[in-house]
Amino acid sequence: ALLSVMTGVVSDHMMSVREMQAQKDEVAQEERRLGLQKSLRGIFAAADKDGSGTLGNDEYMELLRSPFHKERIQELTRMPVQDLAMMFEWLDVDRSGEIDFQELLHGCDWLNE
């Protein structure tokens, strides 16, 4: 009987620790996502030369030619610039020929998972 009680206590404790860790992981994931969003918003705004709220392929490629922004986006995605250059079509999920901020955010967020 004592062994059953001890097993139950240990099991409850392990479940509690697992739940607390899951909550911490969720909070850390949300903080990371908010940081990514803030950083990408600045990069996107700098690349959106015409203020349209979207980046055409030419604006996107110009972004990757800027040493400052190229370094920042590589830090966020952990991808080489050659892969980032080929990523435009993948990011353009609606096939409009342009990417909006949400498409860029979603793609970079997916890469960081």
JSON list of C-alpha atoms in Angstrom, two decimals, residues 47-104:
[
{"chain": "A", "resi": 47, "resn": "ALA", "atom": "CA", "xyz": [12.84, 46.74, -48.10]},
{"chain": "A", "resi": 48, "resn": "ASP", "atom": "CA", "xyz": [9.37, 48.02, -49.08]},
{"chain": "A", "resi": 49, "resn": "LYS", "atom": "CA", "xyz": [10.73, 51.00, -51.00]},
{"chain": "A", "resi": 50, "resn": "ASP", "atom": "CA", "xyz": [7.43, 51.94, -52.64]},
{"chain": "A", "resi": 51, "resn": "GLY", "atom": "CA", "xyz": [5.40, 51.64, -49.42]},
{"chain": "A", "resi": 52, "resn": "SER", "atom": "CA", "xyz": [2.93, 49.20, -51.01]},
{"chain": "A", "resi": 53, "resn": "GLY", "atom": "CA", "xyz": [2.91, 46.82, -48.04]},
{"chain": "A", "resi": 54, "resn": "THR", "atom": "CA", "xyz": [4.32, 44.07, -50.25]},
{"chain": "A", "resi": 55, "resn": "LEU", "atom": "CA", "xyz": [7.72, 43.10, -51.61]},
{"chain": "A", "resi": 56, "resn": "GLY", "atom": "CA", "xyz": [8.13, 42.22, -55.23]},
{"chain": "A", "resi": 57, "resn": "ASN", "atom": "CA", "xyz": [10.91, 39.87, -56.24]},
{"chain": "A", "resi": 58, "resn": "ASP", "atom": "CA", "xyz": [13.15, 42.85, -57.10]},
{"chain": "A", "resi": 59, "resn": "GLU", "atom": "CA", "xyz": [12.66, 44.44, -53.66]},
{"chain": "A", "resi": 60, "resn": "TYR", "atom": "CA", "xyz": [13.25, 41.08, -51.98]},
{"chain": "A", "resi": 61, "resn": "MET", "atom": "CA", "xyz": [16.48, 40.52, -53.92]},
{"chain": "A", "resi": 62, "resn": "GLU", "atom": "CA", "xyz": [17.64, 44.06, -53.15]},
{"chain": "A", "resi": 63, "resn": "LEU", "atom": "CA", "xyz": [17.04, 43.29, -49.47]},
{"chain": "A", "resi": 64, "resn": "LEU", "atom": "CA", "xyz": [19.37, 40.30, -49.76]},
{"chain": "A", "resi": 65, "resn": "ARG", "atom": "CA", "xyz": [22.03, 42.47, -51.42]},
{"chain": "A", "resi": 66, "resn": "SER", "atom": "CA", "xyz": [22.11, 44.86, -48.47]},
{"chain": "A", "resi": 67, "resn": "PRO", "atom": "CA", "xyz": [24.89, 43.61, -46.15]},
{"chain": "A", "resi": 68, "resn": "PHE", "atom": "CA", "xyz": [23.09, 44.87, -43.03]},
{"chain": "A", "resi": 69, "resn": "HIS", "atom": "CA", "xyz": [19.69, 43.38, -43.83]},
{"chain": "A", "resi": 70, "resn": "LYS", "atom": "CA", "xyz": [21.16, 40.22, -45.32]},
{"chain": "A", "resi": 71, "resn": "GLU", "atom": "CA", "xyz": [23.00, 39.57, -42.06]},
{"chain": "A", "resi": 72, "resn": "ARG", "atom": "CA", "xyz": [19.90, 40.28, -39.97]},
{"chain": "A", "resi": 73, "resn": "ILE", "atom": "CA", "xyz": [17.65, 37.98, -42.00]},
{"chain": "A", "resi": 74, "resn": "GLN", "atom": "CA", "xyz": [20.29, 35.24, -42.01]},
{"chain": "A", "resi": 75, "resn": "GLU", "atom": "CA", "xyz": [20.49, 35.47, -38.21]},
{"chain": "A", "resi": 76, "resn": "LEU", "atom": "CA", "xyz": [16.72, 35.11, -37.98]},
{"chain": "A", "resi": 77, "resn": "THR", "atom": "CA", "xyz": [16.38, 32.22, -40.42]},
{"chain": "A", "resi": 78, "resn": "ARG", "atom": "CA", "xyz": [19.75, 30.52, -40.02]},
{"chain": "A", "resi": 79, "resn": "MET", "atom": "CA", "xyz": [19.88, 30.07, -43.79]},
{"chain": "A", "resi": 80, "resn": "PRO", "atom": "CA", "xyz": [22.57, 30.93, -46.34]},
{"chain": "A", "resi": 81, "resn": "VAL", "atom": "CA", "xyz": [21.79, 33.82, -48.65]},
{"chain": "A", "resi": 82, "resn": "GLN", "atom": "CA", "xyz": [21.62, 31.49, -51.68]},
{"chain": "A", "resi": 83, "resn": "ASP", "atom": "CA", "xyz": [18.74, 29.59, -50.07]},
{"chain": "A", "resi": 84, "resn": "LEU", "atom": "CA", "xyz": [17.04, 32.83, -49.05]},
{"chain": "A", "resi": 85, "resn": "ALA", "atom": "CA", "xyz": [17.24, 34.05, -52.65]},
{"chain": "A", "resi": 86, "resn": "MET", "atom": "CA", "xyz": [15.45, 30.94, -53.89]},
{"chain": "A", "resi": 87, "resn": "MET", "atom": "CA", "xyz": [12.85, 31.22, -51.14]},
{"chain": "A", "resi": 88, "resn": "PHE", "atom": "CA", "xyz": [10.81, 34.05, -52.67]},
{"chain": "A", "resi": 89, "resn": "GLU", "atom": "CA", "xyz": [8.54, 31.75, -54.67]},
{"chain": "A", "resi": 90, "resn": "TRP", "atom": "CA", "xyz": [8.04, 29.53, -51.63]},
{"chain": "A", "resi": 91, "resn": "LEU", "atom": "CA", "xyz": [7.09, 32.55, -49.49]},
{"chain": "A", "resi": 92, "resn": "ASP", "atom": "CA", "xyz": [4.65, 33.81, -52.13]},
{"chain": "A", "resi": 93, "resn": "VAL", "atom": "CA", "xyz": [1.92, 31.38, -51.08]},
{"chain": "A", "resi": 94, "resn": "ASP", "atom": "CA", "xyz": [-0.86, 33.19, -52.94]},
{"chain": "A", "resi": 95, "resn": "ARG", "atom": "CA", "xyz": [1.24, 33.33, -56.16]},
{"chain": "A", "resi": 96, "resn": "SER", "atom": "CA", "xyz": [0.66, 37.08, -56.54]},
{"chain": "A", "resi": 97, "resn": "GLY", "atom": "CA", "xyz": [4.27, 37.77, -57.50]},
{"chain": "A", "resi": 98, "resn": "GLU", "atom": "CA", "xyz": [4.68, 39.69, -54.24]},
{"chain": "A", "resi": 99, "resn": "ILE", "atom": "CA", "xyz": [4.98, 38.76, -50.60]},
{"chain": "A", "resi": 100, "resn": "ASP", "atom": "CA", "xyz": [3.30, 40.62, -47.80]},
{"chain": "A", "resi": 101, "resn": "PHE", "atom": "CA", "xyz": [4.53, 40.82, -44.24]},
{"chain": "A", "resi": 102, "resn": "GLN", "atom": "CA", "xyz": [2.39, 37.90, -43.06]},
{"chain": "A", "resi": 103, "resn": "GLU", "atom": "CA", "xyz": [3.79, 35.61, -45.76]},
{"chain": "A", "resi": 104, "resn": "LEU", "atom": "CA", "xyz": [7.34, 36.56, -44.77]}
]
